[in-house]
Short mmCIF file of C-alpha atoms in Angstrom, two decimals:
data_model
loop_
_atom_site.label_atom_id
_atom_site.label_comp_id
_atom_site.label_asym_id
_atom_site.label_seq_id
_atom_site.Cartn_x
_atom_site.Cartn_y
_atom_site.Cartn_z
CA UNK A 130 3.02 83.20 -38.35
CA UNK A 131 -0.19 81.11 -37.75
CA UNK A 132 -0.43 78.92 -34.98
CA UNK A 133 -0.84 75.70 -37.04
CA UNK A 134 1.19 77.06 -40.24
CA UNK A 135 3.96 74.10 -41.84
CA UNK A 136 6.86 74.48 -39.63
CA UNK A 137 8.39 71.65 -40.35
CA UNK A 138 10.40 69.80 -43.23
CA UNK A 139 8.30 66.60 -42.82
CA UNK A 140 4.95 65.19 -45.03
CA UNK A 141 2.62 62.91 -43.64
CA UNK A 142 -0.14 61.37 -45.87
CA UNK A 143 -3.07 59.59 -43.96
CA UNK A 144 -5.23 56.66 -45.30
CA UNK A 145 -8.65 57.44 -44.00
CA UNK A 146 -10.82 59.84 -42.47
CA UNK A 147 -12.27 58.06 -39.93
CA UNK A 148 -11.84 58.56 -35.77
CA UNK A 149 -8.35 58.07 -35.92
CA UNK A 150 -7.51 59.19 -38.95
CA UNK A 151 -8.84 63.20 -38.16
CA UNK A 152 -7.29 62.66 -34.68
CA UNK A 153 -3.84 62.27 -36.51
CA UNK A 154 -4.87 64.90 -38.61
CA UNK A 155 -5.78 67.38 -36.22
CA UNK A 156 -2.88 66.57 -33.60
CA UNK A 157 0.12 65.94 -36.49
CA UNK A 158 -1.10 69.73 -38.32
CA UNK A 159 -1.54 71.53 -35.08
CA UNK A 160 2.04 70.06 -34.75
CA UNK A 161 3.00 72.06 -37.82
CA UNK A 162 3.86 69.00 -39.96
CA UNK A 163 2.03 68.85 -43.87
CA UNK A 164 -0.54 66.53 -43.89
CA UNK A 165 -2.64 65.29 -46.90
CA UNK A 166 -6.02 62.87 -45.71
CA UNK A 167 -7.47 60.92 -47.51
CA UNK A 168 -10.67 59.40 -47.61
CA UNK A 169 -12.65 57.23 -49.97
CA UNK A 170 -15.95 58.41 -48.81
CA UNK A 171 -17.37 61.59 -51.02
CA UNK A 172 -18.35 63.33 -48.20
CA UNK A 173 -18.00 63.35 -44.38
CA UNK A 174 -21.44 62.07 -43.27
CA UNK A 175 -22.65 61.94 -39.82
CA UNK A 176 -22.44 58.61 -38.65
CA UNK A 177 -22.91 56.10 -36.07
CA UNK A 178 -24.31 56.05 -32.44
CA UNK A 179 -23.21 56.28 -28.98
CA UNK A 180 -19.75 55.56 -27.72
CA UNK A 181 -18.42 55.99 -24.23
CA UNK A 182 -14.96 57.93 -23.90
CA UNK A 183 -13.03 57.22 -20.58
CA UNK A 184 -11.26 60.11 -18.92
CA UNK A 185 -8.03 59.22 -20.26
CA UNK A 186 -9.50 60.16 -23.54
CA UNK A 187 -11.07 63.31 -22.17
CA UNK A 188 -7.70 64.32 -21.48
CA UNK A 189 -5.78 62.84 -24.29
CA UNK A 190 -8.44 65.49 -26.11
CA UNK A 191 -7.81 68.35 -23.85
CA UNK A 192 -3.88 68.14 -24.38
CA UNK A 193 -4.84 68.29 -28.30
CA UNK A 194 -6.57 71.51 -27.40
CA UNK A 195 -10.12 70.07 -27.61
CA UNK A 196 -11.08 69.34 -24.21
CA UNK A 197 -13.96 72.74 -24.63
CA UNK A 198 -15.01 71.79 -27.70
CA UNK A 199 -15.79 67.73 -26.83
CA UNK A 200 -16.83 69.08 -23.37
CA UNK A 201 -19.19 71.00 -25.44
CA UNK A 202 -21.45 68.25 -27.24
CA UNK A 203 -20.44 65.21 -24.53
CA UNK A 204 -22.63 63.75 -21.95
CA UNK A 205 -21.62 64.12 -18.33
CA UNK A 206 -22.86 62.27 -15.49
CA UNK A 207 -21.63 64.49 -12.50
CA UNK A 208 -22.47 62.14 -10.16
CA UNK A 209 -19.83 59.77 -11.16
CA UNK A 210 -22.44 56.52 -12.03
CA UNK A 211 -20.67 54.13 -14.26
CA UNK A 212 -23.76 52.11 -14.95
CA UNK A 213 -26.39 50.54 -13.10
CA UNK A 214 -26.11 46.24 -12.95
CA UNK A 215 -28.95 44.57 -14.16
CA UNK A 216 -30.18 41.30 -14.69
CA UNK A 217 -31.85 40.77 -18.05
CA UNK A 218 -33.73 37.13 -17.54
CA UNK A 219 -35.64 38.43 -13.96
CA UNK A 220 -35.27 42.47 -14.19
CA UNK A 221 -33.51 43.17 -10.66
CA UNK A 222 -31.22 45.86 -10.59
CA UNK A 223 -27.82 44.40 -8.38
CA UNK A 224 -26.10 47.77 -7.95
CA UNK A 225 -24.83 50.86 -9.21
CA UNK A 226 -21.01 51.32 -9.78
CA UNK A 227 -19.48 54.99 -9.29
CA UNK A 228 -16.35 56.14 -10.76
CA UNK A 229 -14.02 58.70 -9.33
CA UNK A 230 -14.37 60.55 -12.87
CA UNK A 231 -17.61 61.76 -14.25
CA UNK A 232 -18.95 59.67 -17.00
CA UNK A 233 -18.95 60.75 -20.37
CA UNK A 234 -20.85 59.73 -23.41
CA UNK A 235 -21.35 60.94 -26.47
CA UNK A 236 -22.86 60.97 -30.28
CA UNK A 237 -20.37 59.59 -32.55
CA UNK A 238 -20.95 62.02 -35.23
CA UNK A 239 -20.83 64.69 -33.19
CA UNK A 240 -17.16 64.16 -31.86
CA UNK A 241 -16.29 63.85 -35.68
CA UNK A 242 -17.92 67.20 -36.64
CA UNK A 243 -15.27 68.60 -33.60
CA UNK A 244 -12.41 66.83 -35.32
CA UNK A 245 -13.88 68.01 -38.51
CA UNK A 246 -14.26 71.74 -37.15
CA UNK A 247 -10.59 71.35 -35.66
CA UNK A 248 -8.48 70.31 -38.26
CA UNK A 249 -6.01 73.02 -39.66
CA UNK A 250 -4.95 74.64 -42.36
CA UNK A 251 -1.65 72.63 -42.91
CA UNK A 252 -3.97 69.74 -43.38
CA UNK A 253 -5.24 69.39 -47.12
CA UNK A 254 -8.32 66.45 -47.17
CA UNK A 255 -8.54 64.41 -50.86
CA UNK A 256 -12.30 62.96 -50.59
CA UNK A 257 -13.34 60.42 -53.19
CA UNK A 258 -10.46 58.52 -52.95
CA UNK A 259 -9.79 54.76 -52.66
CA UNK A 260 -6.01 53.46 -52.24
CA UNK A 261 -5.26 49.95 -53.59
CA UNK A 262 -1.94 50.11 -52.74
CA UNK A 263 1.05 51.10 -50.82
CA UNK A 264 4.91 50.99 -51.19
CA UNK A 265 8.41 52.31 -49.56
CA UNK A 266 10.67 54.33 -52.03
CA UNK A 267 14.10 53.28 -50.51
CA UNK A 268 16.19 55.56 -52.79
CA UNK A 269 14.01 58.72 -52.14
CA UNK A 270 13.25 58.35 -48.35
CA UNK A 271 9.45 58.32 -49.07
CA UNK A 272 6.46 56.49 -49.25
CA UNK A 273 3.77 56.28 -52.27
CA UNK A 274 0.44 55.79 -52.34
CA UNK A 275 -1.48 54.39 -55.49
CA UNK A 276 -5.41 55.15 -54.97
CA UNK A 277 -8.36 55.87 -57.81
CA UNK A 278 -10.42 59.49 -57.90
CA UNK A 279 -14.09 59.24 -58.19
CA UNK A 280 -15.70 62.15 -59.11
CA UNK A 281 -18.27 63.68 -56.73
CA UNK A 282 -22.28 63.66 -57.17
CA UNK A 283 -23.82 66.72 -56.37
CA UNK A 284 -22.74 69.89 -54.70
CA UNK A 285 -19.10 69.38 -53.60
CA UNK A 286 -18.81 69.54 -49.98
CA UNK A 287 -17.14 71.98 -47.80
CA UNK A 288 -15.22 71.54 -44.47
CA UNK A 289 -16.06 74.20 -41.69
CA UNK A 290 -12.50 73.78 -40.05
CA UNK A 291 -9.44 75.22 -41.30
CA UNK A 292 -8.12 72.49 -43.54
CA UNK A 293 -8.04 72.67 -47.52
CA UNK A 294 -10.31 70.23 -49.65
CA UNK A 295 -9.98 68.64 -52.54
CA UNK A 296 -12.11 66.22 -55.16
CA UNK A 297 -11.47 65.17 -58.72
CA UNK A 298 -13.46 67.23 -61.46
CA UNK A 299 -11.91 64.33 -64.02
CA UNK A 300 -13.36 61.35 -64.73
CA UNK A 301 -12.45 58.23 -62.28
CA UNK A 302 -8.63 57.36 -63.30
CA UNK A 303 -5.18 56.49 -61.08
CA UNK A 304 -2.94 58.52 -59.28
CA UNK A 305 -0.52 58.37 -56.97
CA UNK A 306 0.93 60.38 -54.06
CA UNK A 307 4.42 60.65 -52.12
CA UNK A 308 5.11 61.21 -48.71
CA UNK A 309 7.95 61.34 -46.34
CA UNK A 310 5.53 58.99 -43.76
CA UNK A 311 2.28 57.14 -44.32
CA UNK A 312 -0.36 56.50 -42.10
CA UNK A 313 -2.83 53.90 -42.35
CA UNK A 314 -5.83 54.92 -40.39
CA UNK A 315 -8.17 52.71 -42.69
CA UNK A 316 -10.05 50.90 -39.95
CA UNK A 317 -10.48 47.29 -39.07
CA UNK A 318 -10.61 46.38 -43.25
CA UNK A 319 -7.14 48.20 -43.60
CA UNK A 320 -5.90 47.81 -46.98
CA UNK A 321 -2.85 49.27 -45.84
CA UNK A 322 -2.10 46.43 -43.57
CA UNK A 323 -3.19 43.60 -45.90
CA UNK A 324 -0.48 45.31 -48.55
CA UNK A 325 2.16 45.13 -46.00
CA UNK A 326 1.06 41.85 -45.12
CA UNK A 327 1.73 42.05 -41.50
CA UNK A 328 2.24 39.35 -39.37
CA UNK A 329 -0.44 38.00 -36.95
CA UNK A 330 0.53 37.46 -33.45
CA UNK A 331 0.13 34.41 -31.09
CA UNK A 332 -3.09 35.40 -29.99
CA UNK A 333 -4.10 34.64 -33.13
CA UNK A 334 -4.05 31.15 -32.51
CA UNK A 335 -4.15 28.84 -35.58
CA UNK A 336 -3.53 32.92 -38.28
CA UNK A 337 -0.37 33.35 -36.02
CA UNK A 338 2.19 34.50 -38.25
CA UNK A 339 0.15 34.71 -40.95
CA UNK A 340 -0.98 38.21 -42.56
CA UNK A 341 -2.95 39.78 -40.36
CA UNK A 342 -6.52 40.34 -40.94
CA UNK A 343 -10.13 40.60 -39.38
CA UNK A 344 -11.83 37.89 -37.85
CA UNK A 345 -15.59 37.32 -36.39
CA UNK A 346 -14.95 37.53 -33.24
CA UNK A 347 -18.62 35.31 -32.43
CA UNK A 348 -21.04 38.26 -31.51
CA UNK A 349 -23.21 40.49 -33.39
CA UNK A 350 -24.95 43.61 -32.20
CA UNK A 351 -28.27 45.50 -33.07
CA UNK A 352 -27.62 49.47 -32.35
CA UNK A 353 -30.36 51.94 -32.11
CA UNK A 354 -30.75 55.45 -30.94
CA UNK A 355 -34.46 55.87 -29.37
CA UNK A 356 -36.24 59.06 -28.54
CA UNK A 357 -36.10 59.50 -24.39
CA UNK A 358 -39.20 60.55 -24.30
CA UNK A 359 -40.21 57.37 -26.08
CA UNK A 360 -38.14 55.20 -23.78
CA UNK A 361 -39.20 57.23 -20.70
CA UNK A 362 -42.52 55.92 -21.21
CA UNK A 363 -41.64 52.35 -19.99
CA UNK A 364 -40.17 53.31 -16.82
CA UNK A 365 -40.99 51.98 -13.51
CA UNK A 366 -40.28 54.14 -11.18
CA UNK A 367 -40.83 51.62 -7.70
CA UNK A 368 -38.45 49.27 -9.24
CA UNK A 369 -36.24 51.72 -10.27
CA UNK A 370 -36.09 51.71 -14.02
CA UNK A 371 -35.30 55.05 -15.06
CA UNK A 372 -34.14 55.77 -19.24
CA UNK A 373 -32.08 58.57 -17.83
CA UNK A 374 -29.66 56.12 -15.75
CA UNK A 375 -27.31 54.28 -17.70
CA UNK A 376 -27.47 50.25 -17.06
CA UNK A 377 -25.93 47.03 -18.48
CA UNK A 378 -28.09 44.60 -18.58
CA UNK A 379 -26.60 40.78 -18.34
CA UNK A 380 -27.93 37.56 -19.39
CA UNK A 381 -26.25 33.94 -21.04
CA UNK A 382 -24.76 35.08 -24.28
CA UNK A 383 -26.44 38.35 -24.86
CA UNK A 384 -26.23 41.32 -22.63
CA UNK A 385 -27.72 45.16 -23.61
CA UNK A 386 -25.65 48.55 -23.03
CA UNK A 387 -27.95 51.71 -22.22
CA UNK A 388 -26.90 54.80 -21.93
CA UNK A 389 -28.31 58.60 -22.73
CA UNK A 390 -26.54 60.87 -24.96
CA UNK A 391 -27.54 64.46 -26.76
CA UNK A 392 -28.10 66.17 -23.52
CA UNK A 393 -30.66 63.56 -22.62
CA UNK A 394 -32.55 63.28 -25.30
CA UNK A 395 -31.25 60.31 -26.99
CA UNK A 396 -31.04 56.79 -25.53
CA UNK A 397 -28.46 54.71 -27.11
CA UNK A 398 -28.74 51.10 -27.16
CA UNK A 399 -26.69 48.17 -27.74
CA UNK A 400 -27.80 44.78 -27.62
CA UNK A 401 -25.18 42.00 -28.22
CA UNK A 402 -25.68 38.13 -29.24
CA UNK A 403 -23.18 36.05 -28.97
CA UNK A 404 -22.11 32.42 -29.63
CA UNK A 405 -18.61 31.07 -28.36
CA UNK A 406 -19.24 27.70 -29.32
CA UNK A 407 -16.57 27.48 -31.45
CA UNK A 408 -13.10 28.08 -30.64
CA UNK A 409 -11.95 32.18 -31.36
CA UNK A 410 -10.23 31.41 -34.32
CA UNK A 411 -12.53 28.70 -35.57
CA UNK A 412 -15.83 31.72 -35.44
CA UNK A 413 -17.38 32.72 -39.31
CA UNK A 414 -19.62 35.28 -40.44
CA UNK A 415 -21.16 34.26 -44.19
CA UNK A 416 -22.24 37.44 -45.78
CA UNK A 417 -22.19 41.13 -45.46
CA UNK A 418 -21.26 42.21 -42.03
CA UNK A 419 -24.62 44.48 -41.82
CA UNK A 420 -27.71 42.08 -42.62
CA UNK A 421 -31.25 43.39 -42.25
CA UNK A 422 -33.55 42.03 -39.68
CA UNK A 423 -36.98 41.82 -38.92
CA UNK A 424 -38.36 42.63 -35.43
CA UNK A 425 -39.30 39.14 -34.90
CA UNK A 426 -35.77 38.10 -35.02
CA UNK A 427 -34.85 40.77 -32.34
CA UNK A 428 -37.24 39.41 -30.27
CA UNK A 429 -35.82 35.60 -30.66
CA UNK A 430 -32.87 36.52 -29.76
CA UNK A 431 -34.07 37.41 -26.37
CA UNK A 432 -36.53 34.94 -25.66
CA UNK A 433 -36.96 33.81 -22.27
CA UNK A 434 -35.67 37.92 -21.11
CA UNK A 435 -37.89 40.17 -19.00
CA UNK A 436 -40.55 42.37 -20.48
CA UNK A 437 -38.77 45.57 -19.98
CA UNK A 438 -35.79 44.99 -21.77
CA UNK A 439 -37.80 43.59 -24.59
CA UNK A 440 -40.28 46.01 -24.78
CA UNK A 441 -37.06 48.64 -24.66
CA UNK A 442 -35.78 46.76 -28.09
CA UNK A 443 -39.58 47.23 -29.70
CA UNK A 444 -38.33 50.66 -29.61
CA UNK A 445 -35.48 49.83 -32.51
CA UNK A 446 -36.68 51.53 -35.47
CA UNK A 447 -36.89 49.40 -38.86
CA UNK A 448 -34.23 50.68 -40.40
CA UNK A 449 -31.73 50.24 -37.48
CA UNK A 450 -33.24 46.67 -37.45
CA UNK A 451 -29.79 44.90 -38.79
CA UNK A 452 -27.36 42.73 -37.39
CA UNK A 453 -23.69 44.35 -36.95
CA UNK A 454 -21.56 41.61 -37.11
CA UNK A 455 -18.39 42.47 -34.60
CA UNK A 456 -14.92 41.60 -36.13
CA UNK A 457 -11.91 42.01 -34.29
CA UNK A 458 -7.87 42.44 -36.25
CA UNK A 459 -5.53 41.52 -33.55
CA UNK A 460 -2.44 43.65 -33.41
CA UNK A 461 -0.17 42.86 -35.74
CA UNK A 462 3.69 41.73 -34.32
CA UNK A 463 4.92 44.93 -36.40
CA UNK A 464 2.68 48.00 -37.25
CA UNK A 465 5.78 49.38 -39.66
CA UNK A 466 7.29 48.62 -42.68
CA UNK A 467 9.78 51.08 -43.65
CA UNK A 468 8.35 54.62 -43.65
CA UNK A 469 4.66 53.27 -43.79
CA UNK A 470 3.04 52.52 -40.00
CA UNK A 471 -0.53 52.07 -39.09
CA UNK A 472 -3.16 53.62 -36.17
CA UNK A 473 -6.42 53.06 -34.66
CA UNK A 474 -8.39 49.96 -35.79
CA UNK A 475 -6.03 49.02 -38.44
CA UNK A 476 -3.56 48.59 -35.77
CA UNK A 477 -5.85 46.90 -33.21
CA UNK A 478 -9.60 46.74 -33.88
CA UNK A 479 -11.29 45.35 -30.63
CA UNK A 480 -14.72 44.59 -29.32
CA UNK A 481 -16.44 47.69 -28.36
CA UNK A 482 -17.02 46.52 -24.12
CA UNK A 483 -14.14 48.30 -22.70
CA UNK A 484 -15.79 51.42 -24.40
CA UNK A 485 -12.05 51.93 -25.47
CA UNK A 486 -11.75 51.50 -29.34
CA UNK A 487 -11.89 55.40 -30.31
CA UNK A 488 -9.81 56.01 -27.28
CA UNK A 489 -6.85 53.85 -28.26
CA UNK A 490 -7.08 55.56 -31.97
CA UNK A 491 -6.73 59.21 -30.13
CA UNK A 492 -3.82 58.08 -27.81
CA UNK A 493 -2.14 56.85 -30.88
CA UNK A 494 -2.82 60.00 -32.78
CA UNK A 495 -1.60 61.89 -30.06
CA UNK A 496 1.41 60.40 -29.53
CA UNK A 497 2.74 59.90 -33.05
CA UNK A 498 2.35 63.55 -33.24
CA UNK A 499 4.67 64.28 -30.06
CA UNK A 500 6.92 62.03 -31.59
CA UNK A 501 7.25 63.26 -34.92
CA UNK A 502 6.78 67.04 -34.07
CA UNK A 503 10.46 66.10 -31.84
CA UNK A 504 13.28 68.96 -33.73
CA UNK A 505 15.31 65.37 -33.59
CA UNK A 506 12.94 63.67 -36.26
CA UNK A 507 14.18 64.45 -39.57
CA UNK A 508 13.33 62.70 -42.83
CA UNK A 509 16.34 60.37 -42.79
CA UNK A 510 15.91 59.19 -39.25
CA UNK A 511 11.86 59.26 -39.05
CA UNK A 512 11.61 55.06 -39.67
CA UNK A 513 13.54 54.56 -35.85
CA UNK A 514 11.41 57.74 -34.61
CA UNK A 515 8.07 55.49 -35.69
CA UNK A 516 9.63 51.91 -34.58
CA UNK A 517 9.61 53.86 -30.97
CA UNK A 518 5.77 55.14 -31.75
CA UNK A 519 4.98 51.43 -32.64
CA UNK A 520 6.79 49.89 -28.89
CA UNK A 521 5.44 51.85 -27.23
CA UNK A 522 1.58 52.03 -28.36
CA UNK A 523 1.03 48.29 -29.48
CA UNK A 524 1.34 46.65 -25.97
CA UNK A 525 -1.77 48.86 -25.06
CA UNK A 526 -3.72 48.34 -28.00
CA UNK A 527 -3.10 44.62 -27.82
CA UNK A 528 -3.87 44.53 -23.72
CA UNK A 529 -7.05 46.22 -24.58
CA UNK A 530 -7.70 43.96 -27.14
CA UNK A 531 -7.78 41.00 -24.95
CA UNK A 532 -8.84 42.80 -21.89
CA UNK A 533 -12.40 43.75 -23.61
CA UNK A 534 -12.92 40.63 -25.48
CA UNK A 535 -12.81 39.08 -21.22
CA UNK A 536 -15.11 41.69 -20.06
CA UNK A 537 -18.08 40.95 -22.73
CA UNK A 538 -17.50 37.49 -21.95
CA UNK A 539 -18.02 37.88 -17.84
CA UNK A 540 -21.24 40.09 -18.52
CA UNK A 541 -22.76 37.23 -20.78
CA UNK A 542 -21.83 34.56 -17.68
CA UNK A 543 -19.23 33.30 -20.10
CA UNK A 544 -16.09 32.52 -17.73
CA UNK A 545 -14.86 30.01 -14.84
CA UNK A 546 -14.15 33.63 -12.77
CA UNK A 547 -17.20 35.47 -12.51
CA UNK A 548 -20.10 33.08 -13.60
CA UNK A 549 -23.51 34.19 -13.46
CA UNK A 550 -22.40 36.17 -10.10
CA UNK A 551 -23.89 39.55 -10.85
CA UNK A 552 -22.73 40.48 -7.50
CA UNK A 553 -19.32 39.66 -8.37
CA UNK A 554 -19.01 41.01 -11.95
CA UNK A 555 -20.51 44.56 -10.67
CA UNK A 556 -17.63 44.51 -8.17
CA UNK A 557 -15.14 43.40 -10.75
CA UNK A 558 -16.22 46.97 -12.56
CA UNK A 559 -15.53 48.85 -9.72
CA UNK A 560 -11.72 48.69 -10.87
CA UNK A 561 -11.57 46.96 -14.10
CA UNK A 562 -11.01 49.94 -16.31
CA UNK A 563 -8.49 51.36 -13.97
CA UNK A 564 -5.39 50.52 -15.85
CA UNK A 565 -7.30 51.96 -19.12
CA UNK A 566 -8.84 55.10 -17.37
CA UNK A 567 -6.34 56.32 -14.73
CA UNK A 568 -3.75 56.32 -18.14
CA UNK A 569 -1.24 59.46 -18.51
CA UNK A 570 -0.85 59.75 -22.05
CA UNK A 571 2.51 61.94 -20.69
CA UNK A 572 3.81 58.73 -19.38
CA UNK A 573 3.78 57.28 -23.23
CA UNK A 574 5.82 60.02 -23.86
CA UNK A 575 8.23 59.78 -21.14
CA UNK A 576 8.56 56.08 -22.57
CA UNK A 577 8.94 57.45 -25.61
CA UNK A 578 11.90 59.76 -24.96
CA UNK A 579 13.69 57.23 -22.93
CA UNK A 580 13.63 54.92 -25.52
CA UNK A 581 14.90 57.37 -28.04
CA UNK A 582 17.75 58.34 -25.54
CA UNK A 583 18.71 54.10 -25.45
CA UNK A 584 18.87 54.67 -29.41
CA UNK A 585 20.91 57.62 -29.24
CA UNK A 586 18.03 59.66 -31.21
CA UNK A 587 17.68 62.41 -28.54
#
């Protein structure tokens, strides 16, 4: 029998195809559970830019099996160096903070392509799919999923993993799907959890309690992946400026994250602009959350910075010249409804300055799939089996949450704490992420188990 063949009595359909969603499908079918994904896009496209991925999530991927394969595209600094502490109004480096784990960086799309590459053949991907809508069938212990087909454009697309693919050859028209568990893995616009209408919690402030949704959390971001060789050409070397080392760069409500990916030769760059002159809940975003920019408004944005990091964002190229506008959806007081449960951003969508968003999506991947996989989770029980998923995942996801909307305030000199103290916020990172790197993913499913064992379900 194959490794990853259907060994269990238990169907799982997935609501995107995103980070989190091919995490739960890759760690759910390698699990041996059926799994249908599906993904409104017509295609999987390489997409997006740098992210960082903390060592919890390097080994989150290696007990998925994929520790060679990310090892194989990531970015390692050996030497341990987090990032080098700048300041952005008077270039002066103020440090360089070490980690007791190598750093690791890498190319969005290229992590993707190993989920991608890794998902198996009990996994069956729908492309060209959009679901509207989402509802528990009491009676018949499932869930259903409404969505519309569109039919594909061009050459239809293959996988190079082991999973089966699927696109509609009809003209656009409804259908609907059952399931003995759905997934919503549709990122931080989740239809699934506007359906479900999920409460908001008190950290909403004035939304708590009402359906939870996305808010603007007050920053936007330009992103841009530059040629080294490009950026290498405005280093100093006697002051230290180097492409190749990563740095954060902090200054009064903006603040740039640098750091090298593809082997080198690729410098990813962040630059963030924020405004917190409103209260959190009181921040709005008119428009589409991508806008196109012109260099000139780059520039404004940093008036009054040093040369270097200016003349580093003359680098942005005009088509990565837009304004990201950063939303946030804060946990929802209940990720469940029946047989119907959600993961990733749809569960807790964050600011990216932990570096922790796709991390939290492959814990939760990852430990769904333990709990699931468990010969004690059958299709009449698997609601309580997901209630213990949901306790013990959404405190983290929430912490985080909180935890990284603090840290892009301190590097823009935005809190009582830290100040304008670059000193002090460089030694704040020494430990900051400890709580979210020195993580055991086994100890979520020790939790797990002993919460199953208080509910007499083990």
């Amino acid at each position: 029998m194959s490794e990853n063949a259907i060994t269990k009595d238990l169907s799982v359909a997935i609501v995107g195809g995103g980070m989190g969603g091919l995490a739960a499908g890759v760690a759910l079918g390698r699990a041996g559970i059926k799994v249908d994904l599906f993904e409104q896009a017509p295609k999987f496209e390489e997409v997006g830019a740098g992210i960082n991925l903390g060592p919890n999530t390097v080994r989150t991927l290696e007990q998925m099996g994929l520790g060679g394969e990310y090892n194989s595209v990531a970015e390692t600094e050996a030497s341990g160096l987090f990032f080098q502490w700048w300041d952005g109004m008077k270039i002066q480096k103020y440090g360089e903070t070490y980690t007791k784990y190598p750093r690791s960086a890498v190319h969005r799309a290229r992590l993707l392509e190993v989920l991608h590459r890794s998902l198996p053949p009990s996994v069956t991907v729908h492309l060209g799919v959009r679901v509207h809508s989402v509802e528990n069938l009491v009676e018949e212990q499932k869930a259903r999923i409404r969505y519309t087909t569109s039919q594909p454009s061009g050459s239809i697309p293959k996988l190079n993993g082991g999973a089966s693919l699927t696109t509609s050859a009809s003209p656009p028209h409804e259908e609907s799907f059952d399931a003995d568990i759905v997934v919503g893995a549709d990122g931080i616009k989740s239809v699934l959890r506007s359906v479900l209408s999920l409460p908001s919690p008190p950290e909403a402030g004035s939304a708590a309690g009402k359906p939870s949704q996305q808010r603007y959390t007050g920053t936007y971001c330009y992103r841009a992946l530059v040629p080294m060789k490009k950026a290498q050409e405005l280093d100093v070397p006697e002051a230290g400026i180097s492409a190749l080392k990563p740095k954060m760069v902090f200054g009064p409500g903006r603040h740039l994250t640098i750091f090298p990916i593809e082997q080198g030769t690729v410098l990813n760059i962040v630059a963030f602009v924020s405004d917190r002159s409103k209260p959190k809940d009181q921040r709005t975003w008119d428009g589409p959350w991508l806008k196109k920019v012109d260099m000139d408004t780059i520039q404004a944005d940093f008036a009054g910075w040093d040369s270097y990091p200016r003349q580093l964002l003359s680098l942005i190229s005009e088509k990565d010249q837009i304004q990201w506008a950063l939303h946030e959806a804060l946990s929802p007081t209940t990720w469940r409804q029946g047989r119907i449960t959600l993961l990733g951003d749809a569960a807790h969508a964050s600011l990216p300055h932990n570096g922790s968003g796709a991390s939290m999506a492959i814990e939760d991947a990852y430990v769904l799939s333990r709990l699931l996989a468990m010969p004690q989770c059958t299709k009449e029980n698997v609601e309580q089996f997901l209630q213990v998923y949901e306790d013990v995942r959404r405190p983290r996801g929430l912490r985080q949450q909180m935890h990284a909307c603090e840290t892009g305030e301190m590097f823009e000199y935005a809190t009582d704490k830290w100040g304008n103290n670059t000193d002090a916020i460089a030694k704040e990172m020494l430990n900051r992420t400890d709580w979210i790197w020195d993580y055991n993913i086994g100890n979520d499913i020790k939790d797990a188990e002993q919460l199953l064992k208080q509910r007499d379900l083990i």
